[in-house]
mmCIF file of C-alpha atoms in Angstrom:
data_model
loop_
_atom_site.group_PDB
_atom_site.id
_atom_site.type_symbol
_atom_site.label_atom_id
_atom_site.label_comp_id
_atom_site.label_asym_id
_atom_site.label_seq_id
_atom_site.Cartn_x
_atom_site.Cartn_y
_atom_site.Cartn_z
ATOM 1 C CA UNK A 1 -3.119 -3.641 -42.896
ATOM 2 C CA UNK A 2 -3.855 -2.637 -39.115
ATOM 3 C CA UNK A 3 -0.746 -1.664 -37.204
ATOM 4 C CA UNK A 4 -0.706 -1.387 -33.154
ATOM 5 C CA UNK A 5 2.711 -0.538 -31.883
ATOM 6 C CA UNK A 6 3.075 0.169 -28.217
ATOM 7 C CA UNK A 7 5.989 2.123 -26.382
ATOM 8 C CA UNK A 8 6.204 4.035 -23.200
ATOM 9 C CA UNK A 9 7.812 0.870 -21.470
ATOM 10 C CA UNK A 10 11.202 0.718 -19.537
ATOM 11 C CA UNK A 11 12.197 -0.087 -15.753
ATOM 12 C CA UNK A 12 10.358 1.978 -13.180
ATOM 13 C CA UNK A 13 10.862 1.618 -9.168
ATOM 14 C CA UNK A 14 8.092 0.304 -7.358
ATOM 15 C CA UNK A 15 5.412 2.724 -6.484
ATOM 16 C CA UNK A 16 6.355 4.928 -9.113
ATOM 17 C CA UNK A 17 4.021 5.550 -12.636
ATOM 18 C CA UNK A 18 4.258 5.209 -16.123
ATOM 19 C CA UNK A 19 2.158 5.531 -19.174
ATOM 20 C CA UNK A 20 2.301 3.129 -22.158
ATOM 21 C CA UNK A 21 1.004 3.980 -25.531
ATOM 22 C CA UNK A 22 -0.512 2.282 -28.367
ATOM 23 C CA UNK A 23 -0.671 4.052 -31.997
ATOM 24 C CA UNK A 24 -2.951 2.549 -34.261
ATOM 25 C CA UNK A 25 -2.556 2.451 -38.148
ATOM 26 C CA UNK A 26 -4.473 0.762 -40.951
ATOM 27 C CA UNK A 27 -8.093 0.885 -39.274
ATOM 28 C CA UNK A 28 -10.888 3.124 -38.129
ATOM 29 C CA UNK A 29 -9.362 3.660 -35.203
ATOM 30 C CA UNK A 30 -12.099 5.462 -33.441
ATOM 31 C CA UNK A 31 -15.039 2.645 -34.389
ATOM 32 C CA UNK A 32 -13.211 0.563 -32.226
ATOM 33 C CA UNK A 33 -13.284 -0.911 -28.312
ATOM 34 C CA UNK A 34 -9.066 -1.073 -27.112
ATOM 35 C CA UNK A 35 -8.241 -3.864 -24.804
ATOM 36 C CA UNK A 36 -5.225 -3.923 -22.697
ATOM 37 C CA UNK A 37 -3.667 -7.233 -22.215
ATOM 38 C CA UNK A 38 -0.507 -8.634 -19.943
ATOM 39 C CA UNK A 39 1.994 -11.088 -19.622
ATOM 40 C CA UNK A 40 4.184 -11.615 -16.377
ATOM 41 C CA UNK A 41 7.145 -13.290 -17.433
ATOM 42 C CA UNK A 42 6.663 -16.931 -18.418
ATOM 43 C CA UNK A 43 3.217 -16.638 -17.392
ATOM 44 C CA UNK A 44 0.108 -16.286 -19.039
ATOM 45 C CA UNK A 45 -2.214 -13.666 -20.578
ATOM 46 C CA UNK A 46 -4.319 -11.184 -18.186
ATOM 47 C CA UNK A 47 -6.847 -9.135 -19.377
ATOM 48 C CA UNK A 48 -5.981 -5.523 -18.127
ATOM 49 C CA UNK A 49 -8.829 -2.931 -19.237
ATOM 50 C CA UNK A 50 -11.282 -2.444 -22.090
ATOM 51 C CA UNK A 51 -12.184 1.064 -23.441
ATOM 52 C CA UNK A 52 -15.677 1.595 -25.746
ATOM 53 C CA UNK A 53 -15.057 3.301 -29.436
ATOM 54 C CA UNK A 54 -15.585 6.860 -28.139
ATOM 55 C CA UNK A 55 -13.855 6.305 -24.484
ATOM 56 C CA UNK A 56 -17.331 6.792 -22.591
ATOM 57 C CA UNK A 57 -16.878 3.323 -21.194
ATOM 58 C CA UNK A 58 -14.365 1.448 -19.476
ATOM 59 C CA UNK A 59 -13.400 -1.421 -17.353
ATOM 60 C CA UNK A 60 -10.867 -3.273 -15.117
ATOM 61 C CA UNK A 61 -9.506 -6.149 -13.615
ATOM 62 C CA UNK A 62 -9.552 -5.937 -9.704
ATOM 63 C CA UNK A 63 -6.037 -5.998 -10.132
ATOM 64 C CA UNK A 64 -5.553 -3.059 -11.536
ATOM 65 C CA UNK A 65 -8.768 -1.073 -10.514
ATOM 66 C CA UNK A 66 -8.088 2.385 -8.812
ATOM 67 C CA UNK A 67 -4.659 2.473 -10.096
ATOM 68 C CA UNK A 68 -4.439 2.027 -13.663
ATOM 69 C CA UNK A 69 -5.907 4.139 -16.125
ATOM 70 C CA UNK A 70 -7.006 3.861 -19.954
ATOM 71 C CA UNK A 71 -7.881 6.402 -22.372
ATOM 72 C CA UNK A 72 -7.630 7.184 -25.829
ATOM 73 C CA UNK A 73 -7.091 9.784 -28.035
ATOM 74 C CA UNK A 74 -9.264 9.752 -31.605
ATOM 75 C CA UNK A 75 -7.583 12.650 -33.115
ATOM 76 C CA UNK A 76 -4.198 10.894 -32.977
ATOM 77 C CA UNK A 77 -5.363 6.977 -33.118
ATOM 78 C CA UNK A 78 -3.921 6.452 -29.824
ATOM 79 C CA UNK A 79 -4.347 4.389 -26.537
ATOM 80 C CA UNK A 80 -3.060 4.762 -23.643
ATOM 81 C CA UNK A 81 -2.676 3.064 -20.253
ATOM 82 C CA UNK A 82 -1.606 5.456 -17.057
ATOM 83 C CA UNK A 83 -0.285 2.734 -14.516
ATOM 84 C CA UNK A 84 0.056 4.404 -10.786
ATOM 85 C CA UNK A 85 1.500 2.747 -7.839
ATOM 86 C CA UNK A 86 3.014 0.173 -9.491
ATOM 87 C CA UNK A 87 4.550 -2.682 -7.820
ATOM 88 C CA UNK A 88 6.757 -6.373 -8.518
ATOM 89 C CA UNK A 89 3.243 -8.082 -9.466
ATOM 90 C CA UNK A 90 3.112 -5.163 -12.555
ATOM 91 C CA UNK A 91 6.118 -6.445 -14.432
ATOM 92 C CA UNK A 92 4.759 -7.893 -17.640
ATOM 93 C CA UNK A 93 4.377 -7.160 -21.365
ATOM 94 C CA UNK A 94 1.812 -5.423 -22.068
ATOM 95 C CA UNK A 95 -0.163 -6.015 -25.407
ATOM 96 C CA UNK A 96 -2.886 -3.303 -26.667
ATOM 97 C CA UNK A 97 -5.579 -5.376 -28.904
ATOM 98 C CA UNK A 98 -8.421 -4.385 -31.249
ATOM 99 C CA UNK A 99 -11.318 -5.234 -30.078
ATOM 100 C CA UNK A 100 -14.765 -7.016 -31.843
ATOM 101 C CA UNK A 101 -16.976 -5.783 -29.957
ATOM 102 C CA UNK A 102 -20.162 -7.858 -31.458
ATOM 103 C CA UNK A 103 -18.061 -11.105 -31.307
ATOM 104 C CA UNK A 104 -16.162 -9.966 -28.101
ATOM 105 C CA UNK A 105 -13.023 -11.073 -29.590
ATOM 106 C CA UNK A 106 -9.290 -9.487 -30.348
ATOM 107 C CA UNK A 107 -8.350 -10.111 -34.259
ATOM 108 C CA UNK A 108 -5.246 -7.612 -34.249
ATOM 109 C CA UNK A 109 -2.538 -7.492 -31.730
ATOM 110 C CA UNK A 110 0.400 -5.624 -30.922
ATOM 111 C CA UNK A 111 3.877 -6.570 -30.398
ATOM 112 C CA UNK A 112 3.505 -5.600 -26.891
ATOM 113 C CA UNK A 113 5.779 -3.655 -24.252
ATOM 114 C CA UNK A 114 7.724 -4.725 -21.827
ATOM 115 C CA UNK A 115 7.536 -2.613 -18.491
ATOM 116 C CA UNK A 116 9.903 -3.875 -15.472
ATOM 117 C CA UNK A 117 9.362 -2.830 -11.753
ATOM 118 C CA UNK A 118 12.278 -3.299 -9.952
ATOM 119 C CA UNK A 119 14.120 -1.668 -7.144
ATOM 120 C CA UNK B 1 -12.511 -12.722 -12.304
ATOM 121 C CA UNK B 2 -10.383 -16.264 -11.655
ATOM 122 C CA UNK B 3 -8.880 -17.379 -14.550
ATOM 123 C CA UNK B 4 -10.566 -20.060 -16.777
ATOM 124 C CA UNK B 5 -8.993 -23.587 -16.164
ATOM 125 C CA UNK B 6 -6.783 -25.129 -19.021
ATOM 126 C CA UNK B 7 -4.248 -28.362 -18.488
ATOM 127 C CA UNK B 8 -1.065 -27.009 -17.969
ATOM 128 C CA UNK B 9 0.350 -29.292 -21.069
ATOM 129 C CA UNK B 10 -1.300 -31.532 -24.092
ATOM 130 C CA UNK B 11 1.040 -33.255 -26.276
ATOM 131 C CA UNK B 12 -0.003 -35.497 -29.177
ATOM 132 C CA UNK B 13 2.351 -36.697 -32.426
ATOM 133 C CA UNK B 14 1.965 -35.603 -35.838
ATOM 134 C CA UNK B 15 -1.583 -35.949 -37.950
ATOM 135 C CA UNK B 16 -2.983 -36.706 -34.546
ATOM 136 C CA UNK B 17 -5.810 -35.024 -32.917
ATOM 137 C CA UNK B 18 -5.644 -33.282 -29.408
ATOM 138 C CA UNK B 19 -8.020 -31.087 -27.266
ATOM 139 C CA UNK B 20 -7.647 -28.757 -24.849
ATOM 140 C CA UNK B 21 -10.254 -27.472 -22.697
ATOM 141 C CA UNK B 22 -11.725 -24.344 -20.947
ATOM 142 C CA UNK B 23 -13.649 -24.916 -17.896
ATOM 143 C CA UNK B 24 -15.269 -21.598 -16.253
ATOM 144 C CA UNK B 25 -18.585 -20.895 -14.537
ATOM 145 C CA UNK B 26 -21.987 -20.117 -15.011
ATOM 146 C CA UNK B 27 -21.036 -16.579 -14.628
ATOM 147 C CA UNK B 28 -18.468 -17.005 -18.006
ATOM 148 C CA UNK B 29 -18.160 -19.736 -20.250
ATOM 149 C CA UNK B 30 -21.652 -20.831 -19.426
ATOM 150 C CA UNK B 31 -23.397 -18.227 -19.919
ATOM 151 C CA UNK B 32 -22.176 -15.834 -22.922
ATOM 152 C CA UNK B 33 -21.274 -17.774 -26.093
ATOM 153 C CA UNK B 34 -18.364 -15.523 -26.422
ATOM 154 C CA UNK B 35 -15.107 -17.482 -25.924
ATOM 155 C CA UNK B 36 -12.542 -17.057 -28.352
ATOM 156 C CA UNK B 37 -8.841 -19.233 -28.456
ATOM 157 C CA UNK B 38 -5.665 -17.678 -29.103
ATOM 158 C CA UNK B 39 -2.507 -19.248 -30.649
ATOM 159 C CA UNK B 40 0.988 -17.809 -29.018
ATOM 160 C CA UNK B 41 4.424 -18.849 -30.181
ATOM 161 C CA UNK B 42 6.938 -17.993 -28.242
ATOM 162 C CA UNK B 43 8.258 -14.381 -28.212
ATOM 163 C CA UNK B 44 5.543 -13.300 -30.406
ATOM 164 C CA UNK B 45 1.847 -11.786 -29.696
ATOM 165 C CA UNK B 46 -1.214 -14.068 -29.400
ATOM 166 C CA UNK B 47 -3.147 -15.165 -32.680
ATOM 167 C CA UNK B 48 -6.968 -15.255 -32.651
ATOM 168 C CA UNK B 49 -7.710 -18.965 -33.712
ATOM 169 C CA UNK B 50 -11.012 -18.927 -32.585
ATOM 170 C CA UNK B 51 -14.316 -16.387 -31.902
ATOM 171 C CA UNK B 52 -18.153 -16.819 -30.761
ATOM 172 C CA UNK B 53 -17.291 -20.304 -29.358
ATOM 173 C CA UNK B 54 -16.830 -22.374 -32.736
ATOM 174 C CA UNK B 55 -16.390 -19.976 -35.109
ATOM 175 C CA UNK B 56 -13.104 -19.237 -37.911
ATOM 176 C CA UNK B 57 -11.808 -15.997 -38.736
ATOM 177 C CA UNK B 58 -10.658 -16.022 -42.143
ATOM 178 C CA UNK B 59 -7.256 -17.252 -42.751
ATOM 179 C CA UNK B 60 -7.098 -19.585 -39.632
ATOM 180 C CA UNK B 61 -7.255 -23.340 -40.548
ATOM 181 C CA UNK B 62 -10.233 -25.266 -40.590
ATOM 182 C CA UNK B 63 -7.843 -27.970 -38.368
ATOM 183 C CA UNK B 64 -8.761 -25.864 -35.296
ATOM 184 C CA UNK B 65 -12.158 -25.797 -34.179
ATOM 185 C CA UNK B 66 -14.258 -25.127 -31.049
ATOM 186 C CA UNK B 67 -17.127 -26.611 -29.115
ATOM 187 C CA UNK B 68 -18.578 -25.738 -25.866
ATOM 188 C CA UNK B 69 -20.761 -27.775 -23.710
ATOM 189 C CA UNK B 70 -21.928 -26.016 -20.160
ATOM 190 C CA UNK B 71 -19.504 -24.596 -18.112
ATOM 191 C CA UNK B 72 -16.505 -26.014 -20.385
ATOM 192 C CA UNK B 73 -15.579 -24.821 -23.768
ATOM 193 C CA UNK B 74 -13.036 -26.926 -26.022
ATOM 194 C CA UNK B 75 -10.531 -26.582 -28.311
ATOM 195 C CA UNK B 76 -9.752 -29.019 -30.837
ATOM 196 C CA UNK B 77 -6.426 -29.380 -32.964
ATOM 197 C CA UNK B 78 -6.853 -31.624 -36.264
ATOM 198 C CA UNK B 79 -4.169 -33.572 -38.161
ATOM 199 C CA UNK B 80 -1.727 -31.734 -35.686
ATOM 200 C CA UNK B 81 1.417 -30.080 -37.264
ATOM 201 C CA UNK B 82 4.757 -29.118 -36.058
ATOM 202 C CA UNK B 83 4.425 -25.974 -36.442
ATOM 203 C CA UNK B 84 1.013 -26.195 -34.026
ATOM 204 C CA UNK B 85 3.402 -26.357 -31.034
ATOM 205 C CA UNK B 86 2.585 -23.036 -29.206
ATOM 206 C CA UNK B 87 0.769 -22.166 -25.875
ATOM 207 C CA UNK B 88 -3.046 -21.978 -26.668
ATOM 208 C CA UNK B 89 -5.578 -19.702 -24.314
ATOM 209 C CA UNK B 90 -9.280 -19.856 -23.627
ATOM 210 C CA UNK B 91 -10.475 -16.237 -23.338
ATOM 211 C CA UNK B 92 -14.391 -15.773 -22.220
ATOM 212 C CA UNK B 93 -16.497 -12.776 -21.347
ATOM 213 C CA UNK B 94 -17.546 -12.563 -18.310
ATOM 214 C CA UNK B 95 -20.165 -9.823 -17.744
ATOM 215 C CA UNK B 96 -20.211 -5.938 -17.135
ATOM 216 C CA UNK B 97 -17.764 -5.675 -20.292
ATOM 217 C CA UNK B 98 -15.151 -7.514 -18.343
ATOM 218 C CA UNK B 99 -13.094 -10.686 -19.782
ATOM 219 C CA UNK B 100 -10.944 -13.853 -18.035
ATOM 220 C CA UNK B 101 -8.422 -15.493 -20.253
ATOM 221 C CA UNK B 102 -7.728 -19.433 -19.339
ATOM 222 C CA UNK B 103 -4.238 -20.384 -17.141
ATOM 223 C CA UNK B 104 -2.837 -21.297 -20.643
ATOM 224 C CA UNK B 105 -1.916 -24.668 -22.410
ATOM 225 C CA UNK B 106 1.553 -25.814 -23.688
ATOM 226 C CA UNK B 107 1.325 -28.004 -26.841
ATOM 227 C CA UNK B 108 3.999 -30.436 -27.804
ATOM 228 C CA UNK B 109 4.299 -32.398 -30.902
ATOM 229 C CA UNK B 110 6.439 -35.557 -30.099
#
């Protein structure tokens, strides 16, 4: 069955970066778009960043544009999100998601990772 | 990208019926019939319910379903359950391989 685990989060001073990962198990990993997906504490979900099947394409949200970063990795069925300059407003979990791309739809989450920016 | 609109709460008692809905723009929901719902119980990671507006995956209950009329796209629960309590979310594209979700709903069952 299809697996995402995520790691790479923790508590990180504001302004400061981190990367969060996403290994993928139980799917063609590489015939696949990756979203990124958040959730601020007791809030709701926020779309993050989508990246194509072969990583030639990607996208933001404004609120992350210029300072967040996703890639991916075929060879080792792994996403990843580079998060720069991050601030308060960046403390959420973060989910990676599979991604449908003719139905533009997520049908396998994972557990999600919880990164904290605090001073 | 502003979030899609959803009513904060919708609360309905057992083997009732409740909907929740998803207004956007003509720039979103109206537009692309690409919304898809999501079921999230607390503590866990979101559930698609819903895909392509009013479409099932397999394995999700025929007790949700989906409509969408303009701008607003709905979300219908069926003979609700107590184990249907959960925050639901609209998610639409919304152009240049970008997508909103909706400000989320809370479902009780009284």
């Amino acid at each position: 069955q299809v697996q995402l685990v995520e790691s790479g989060g923790g508590v990180v001073q504001p302004g400061t970066s981190l990367t969060l990962s996403c290994a993928a198990s139980g799917l063609a990993f590489s015939s696949f778009g990756m979203h990124w997906v958040r959730q601020a504490p007791g809030k709701g979900l926020e779309w993050v960043s989508l990246i194509s099947y072969d990583g030639s394409g990607k996208t933001y949200a404004d609120s992350v544009k210029g300072r967040f970063t996703i890639s991916r990795d075929n060879s080792k069925n792994t996403l990843y999100l580079q998060m720069n300059s991050l601030s308060a407003e960046d403390t959420a979990v973060y989910y990676c998601a599979k991604y449908e791309t003719t139905g533009g739809y997520c049908d396998h989450w994972g557990q999600g990772t919880l990164v904290t920016v605090s001073s | 990208q502003s979030a899609l609109t959803q009513p904060a709460s919708v609360s309905g008692s057992p083997g009732q019926s409740i909907t929740i809905s998803c207004t956007g723009t003509s720039s979103d929901v109206g537009t692309y019939n690409l919304v898809s719902w999501y079921q999230q119980h607390p503590g866990k990671a979101p559930k698609l319910l819903i895909y392509e507006d009013i479409k099932w995956p397999s394995g999700v209950s025929d007790r949700f379903s989906g409509s969408k009329s303009g701008n607003t796209a709905s979300l219908t629960i069926s003979g609700l359950q107590a184990e249907d309590e959960a925050d639901y979310y609209c998610c639409s594209y919304a152009g240049r391989a970008t997508y909103v979700f909706g400000t989320g709903t809370k479902v009780t069952v009284l």
